[in-house]
């Protein structure tokens, strides 16, 4: 079997075990068994448990960023571009719940170098979202700092909503329903910005 195929099998098995057991409790024996490989072969290909976990994070981060980027329709209206990007995000996280669990839960709780890898992935998605809302926000003459803040807030909301949706089991909403939930929240605000209606605190 080609090494590329064998490594993919090992990573698939590792993602499933890390998502199910957590990084600390995950066993290389269990990963090897699920992959249909010997433990020495797993170590030969991927060196250590830490390196294996890092490889999982890199692969799943790249897959998620690619899914979001490729989902965006550059010819769509501002709301259409944002909608397609959100739909791509939620479709990917719904289709790969173990990968999302590794990225959103496991990698963030075990320190370096895992945290840095996830932060880099998150920044890439924030950059994509910033591009998606820049045209809309600029029409409303929003400042660059405000645009950046909106992008960070949107990504944070998307992450939380994906985590919620993936724990609903049989009651989980579809990716379109999840994306629409966030779109309804976000576009109400961005739509007002486009029309020059900005919220301001009222003083007593």
CSV table of C-alpha atoms in Angstrom, one decimal:
chain,number,residue,atom,x,y,z
A,1,UNK,CA,0.0,0.0,0.0
A,2,UNK,CA,1.4,3.5,-0.9
A,3,UNK,CA,2.7,5.4,2.1
A,4,UNK,CA,0.3,8.3,1.3
A,5,UNK,CA,-2.7,6.0,1.6
A,6,UNK,CA,-1.4,4.4,4.7
A,7,UNK,CA,-0.7,7.8,6.4
A,8,UNK,CA,-4.2,9.0,5.5
A,9,UNK,CA,-5.7,5.9,7.1
A,10,UNK,CA,-3.6,6.6,10.2
A,11,UNK,CA,-4.7,10.2,10.4
A,12,UNK,CA,-8.4,9.2,9.9
A,13,UNK,CA,-8.1,6.8,12.7
A,14,UNK,CA,-6.3,9.3,14.9
A,15,UNK,CA,-8.9,12.0,14.4
A,16,UNK,CA,-11.6,9.6,15.4
A,17,UNK,CA,-9.8,8.5,18.5
A,18,UNK,CA,-8.6,11.9,19.6
A,19,UNK,CA,-12.2,13.3,19.2
A,20,UNK,CA,-13.6,10.4,21.1
A,21,UNK,CA,-11.0,10.0,23.9
A,22,UNK,CA,-9.3,13.3,24.0
A,23,UNK,CA,-5.6,13.8,23.5
A,24,UNK,CA,-4.4,12.7,26.9
A,25,UNK,CA,-6.5,9.5,27.0
A,26,UNK,CA,-6.0,8.5,23.4
A,27,UNK,CA,-3.9,5.4,22.9
A,28,UNK,CA,-1.5,4.8,20.1
A,29,UNK,CA,-2.4,1.1,20.3
A,30,UNK,CA,-6.1,2.0,19.7
A,31,UNK,CA,-5.2,4.3,16.8
A,32,UNK,CA,-3.0,1.6,15.2
A,33,UNK,CA,-5.7,-1.0,15.6
A,34,UNK,CA,-8.4,1.3,14.0
A,35,UNK,CA,-6.0,2.1,11.2
A,36,UNK,CA,-5.3,-1.5,10.6
A,37,UNK,CA,-1.6,-1.0,11.1
A,38,UNK,CA,1.0,-2.0,13.7
A,39,UNK,CA,2.0,0.5,16.4
A,40,UNK,CA,5.7,0.4,15.2
A,41,UNK,CA,4.5,1.4,11.7
A,42,UNK,CA,2.5,4.4,13.1
A,43,UNK,CA,5.6,5.5,15.0
A,44,UNK,CA,7.8,5.0,11.9
A,45,UNK,CA,5.5,7.2,9.8
A,46,UNK,CA,4.4,9.8,12.3
A,47,UNK,CA,7.2,9.7,15.0
A,48,UNK,CA,5.2,10.3,18.2
A,49,UNK,CA,1.8,10.9,19.6
A,50,UNK,CA,2.5,14.7,19.7
A,51,UNK,CA,3.6,14.7,16.1
A,52,UNK,CA,0.5,12.6,15.1
A,53,UNK,CA,-1.8,15.0,16.9
A,54,UNK,CA,-0.1,18.0,15.2
A,55,UNK,CA,-0.5,16.3,11.8
A,56,UNK,CA,-4.2,15.9,12.5
A,57,UNK,CA,-4.5,19.5,13.4
A,58,UNK,CA,-2.7,20.7,10.3
A,59,UNK,CA,-4.7,18.4,7.9
A,60,UNK,CA,-8.1,19.3,9.4
A,61,UNK,CA,-7.2,23.0,9.6
A,62,UNK,CA,-6.3,23.1,5.9
A,63,UNK,CA,-9.4,21.2,5.0
A,64,UNK,CA,-11.7,23.6,6.8
A,65,UNK,CA,-10.0,26.7,5.4
A,66,UNK,CA,-10.2,25.3,1.9
A,67,UNK,CA,-13.9,24.4,2.4
A,68,UNK,CA,-14.7,28.0,3.4
A,69,UNK,CA,-12.7,29.6,0.6
A,70,UNK,CA,-14.0,27.3,-2.1
A,71,UNK,CA,-17.6,27.8,-1.0
A,72,UNK,CA,-17.6,31.6,-1.4
A,73,UNK,CA,-19.3,32.7,-4.7
A,74,UNK,CA,-17.2,35.8,-5.8
A,75,UNK,CA,-19.9,36.9,-8.2
A,76,UNK,CA,-22.7,37.0,-5.6
A,77,UNK,CA,-24.0,40.0,-3.8
A,78,UNK,CA,-22.4,41.0,-0.4
A,79,UNK,CA,-25.0,39.0,1.5
A,80,UNK,CA,-24.7,36.1,-1.0
A,81,UNK,CA,-20.9,35.9,-0.5
A,82,UNK,CA,-21.3,35.9,3.3
A,83,UNK,CA,-24.1,33.3,3.1
A,84,UNK,CA,-22.0,31.0,0.9
A,85,UNK,CA,-19.0,31.3,3.1
A,86,UNK,CA,-21.1,30.5,6.2
A,87,UNK,CA,-22.8,27.6,4.5
A,88,UNK,CA,-19.4,26.2,3.5
A,89,UNK,CA,-18.2,26.4,7.1
A,90,UNK,CA,-21.2,24.7,8.6
A,91,UNK,CA,-21.5,22.1,5.9
A,92,UNK,CA,-17.8,21.1,6.6
A,93,UNK,CA,-18.1,21.0,10.3
A,94,UNK,CA,-21.3,19.1,10.2
A,95,UNK,CA,-19.8,16.5,7.7
A,96,UNK,CA,-16.7,16.2,9.8
A,97,UNK,CA,-17.7,16.4,13.5
A,98,UNK,CA,-14.6,14.5,14.7
A,99,UNK,CA,-12.3,16.9,12.9
A,100,UNK,CA,-14.2,19.8,14.4
A,101,UNK,CA,-14.0,18.3,17.9
A,102,UNK,CA,-10.2,18.0,17.5
A,103,UNK,CA,-9.8,21.6,16.3
A,104,UNK,CA,-12.4,23.3,18.5
A,105,UNK,CA,-12.0,21.3,21.8
A,106,UNK,CA,-8.9,19.1,22.0
A,107,UNK,CA,-6.3,21.3,20.3
A,108,UNK,CA,-7.2,24.4,22.3
A,109,UNK,CA,-6.8,22.8,25.7
A,110,UNK,CA,-3.4,21.2,25.4
A,111,UNK,CA,-1.1,24.1,25.0
A,112,UNK,CA,1.7,24.5,22.5
A,113,UNK,CA,2.4,23.7,19.7
A,114,UNK,CA,-1.3,22.8,19.2
A,115,UNK,CA,-2.7,26.1,20.2
A,116,UNK,CA,-0.6,28.0,17.7
A,117,UNK,CA,-1.7,25.8,14.9
A,118,UNK,CA,-5.4,26.3,15.7
A,119,UNK,CA,-4.9,30.1,16.1
A,120,UNK,CA,-3.2,30.2,12.6
A,121,UNK,CA,-6.2,28.4,11.1
A,122,UNK,CA,-8.6,30.7,12.9
A,123,UNK,CA,-6.8,33.7,11.6
A,124,UNK,CA,-7.0,32.5,8.0
A,125,UNK,CA,-10.8,32.1,8.4
A,126,UNK,CA,-11.0,35.6,10.0
A,127,UNK,CA,-9.1,36.9,7.0
A,128,UNK,CA,-11.6,35.3,4.7
A,129,UNK,CA,-14.5,36.7,6.6
A,130,UNK,CA,-12.9,40.2,6.7
A,131,UNK,CA,-12.8,40.1,2.9
A,132,UNK,CA,-16.4,39.1,2.8
A,133,UNK,CA,-17.7,41.9,4.9
A,134,UNK,CA,-15.2,44.6,3.9
A,135,UNK,CA,-17.3,45.8,0.9
A,136,UNK,CA,-20.4,46.0,2.9
A,137,UNK,CA,-18.8,47.7,5.8
A,138,UNK,CA,-17.0,50.2,3.6
A,139,UNK,CA,-20.2,51.2,1.9
A,140,UNK,CA,-21.3,52.1,5.4
A,141,UNK,CA,-18.0,53.9,6.0
A,142,UNK,CA,-17.0,51.6,8.8
A,143,UNK,CA,-13.5,52.0,10.1
A,144,UNK,CA,-10.9,49.3,9.5
A,145,UNK,CA,-10.8,48.5,13.2
A,146,UNK,CA,-14.6,48.0,13.2
A,147,UNK,CA,-14.4,45.7,10.2
A,148,UNK,CA,-11.8,43.6,12.0
A,149,UNK,CA,-13.9,43.4,15.1
A,150,UNK,CA,-16.9,42.4,13.1
A,151,UNK,CA,-14.9,39.5,11.5
A,152,UNK,CA,-13.6,38.3,14.8
A,153,UNK,CA,-17.1,38.4,16.3
A,154,UNK,CA,-18.6,36.5,13.4
A,155,UNK,CA,-16.0,33.7,13.5
A,156,UNK,CA,-16.5,33.3,17.2
A,157,UNK,CA,-20.2,33.1,16.8
A,158,UNK,CA,-19.8,30.5,14.0
A,159,UNK,CA,-17.5,28.4,16.1
A,160,UNK,CA,-19.9,28.3,19.0
A,161,UNK,CA,-22.8,27.6,16.8
A,162,UNK,CA,-21.0,24.7,15.1
A,163,UNK,CA,-20.1,23.2,18.4
A,164,UNK,CA,-23.7,23.5,19.5
A,165,UNK,CA,-25.1,22.0,16.3
A,166,UNK,CA,-22.7,19.0,16.5
A,167,UNK,CA,-23.8,18.0,19.9
A,168,UNK,CA,-27.5,17.9,19.1
A,169,UNK,CA,-27.5,14.3,17.8
A,170,UNK,CA,-30.6,13.4,16.0
A,171,UNK,CA,-32.0,16.9,16.6
A,172,UNK,CA,-29.1,18.6,14.9
A,173,UNK,CA,-30.2,21.3,12.4
A,174,UNK,CA,-29.0,21.0,8.8
A,175,UNK,CA,-26.1,23.1,7.7
A,176,UNK,CA,-28.5,25.5,5.9
A,177,UNK,CA,-30.5,25.9,9.0
A,178,UNK,CA,-27.4,26.6,11.1
A,179,UNK,CA,-26.0,29.0,8.6
A,180,UNK,CA,-29.4,30.8,8.3
A,181,UNK,CA,-29.5,31.2,12.1
A,182,UNK,CA,-26.3,33.1,12.1
A,183,UNK,CA,-27.0,34.9,8.9
A,184,UNK,CA,-30.3,36.2,10.3
A,185,UNK,CA,-28.4,37.6,13.3
A,186,UNK,CA,-25.4,39.0,11.4
A,187,UNK,CA,-27.1,40.4,8.4
A,188,UNK,CA,-29.7,42.3,10.4
A,189,UNK,CA,-26.7,44.3,11.7
A,190,UNK,CA,-24.8,44.6,8.5
A,191,UNK,CA,-27.9,45.5,6.6
A,192,UNK,CA,-28.5,48.4,8.9
A,193,UNK,CA,-24.9,49.5,8.5
A,194,UNK,CA,-25.4,49.6,4.7
A,195,UNK,CA,-28.4,51.8,5.2
A,196,UNK,CA,-26.6,54.1,7.6
A,197,UNK,CA,-28.5,52.9,10.6
A,198,UNK,CA,-25.8,52.5,13.3
A,199,UNK,CA,-26.7,51.6,16.9
A,200,UNK,CA,-25.6,54.0,19.6
A,201,UNK,CA,-25.9,53.9,23.3
A,202,UNK,CA,-28.6,56.1,24.7
A,203,UNK,CA,-27.8,58.2,27.7
A,204,UNK,CA,-30.3,58.5,30.6
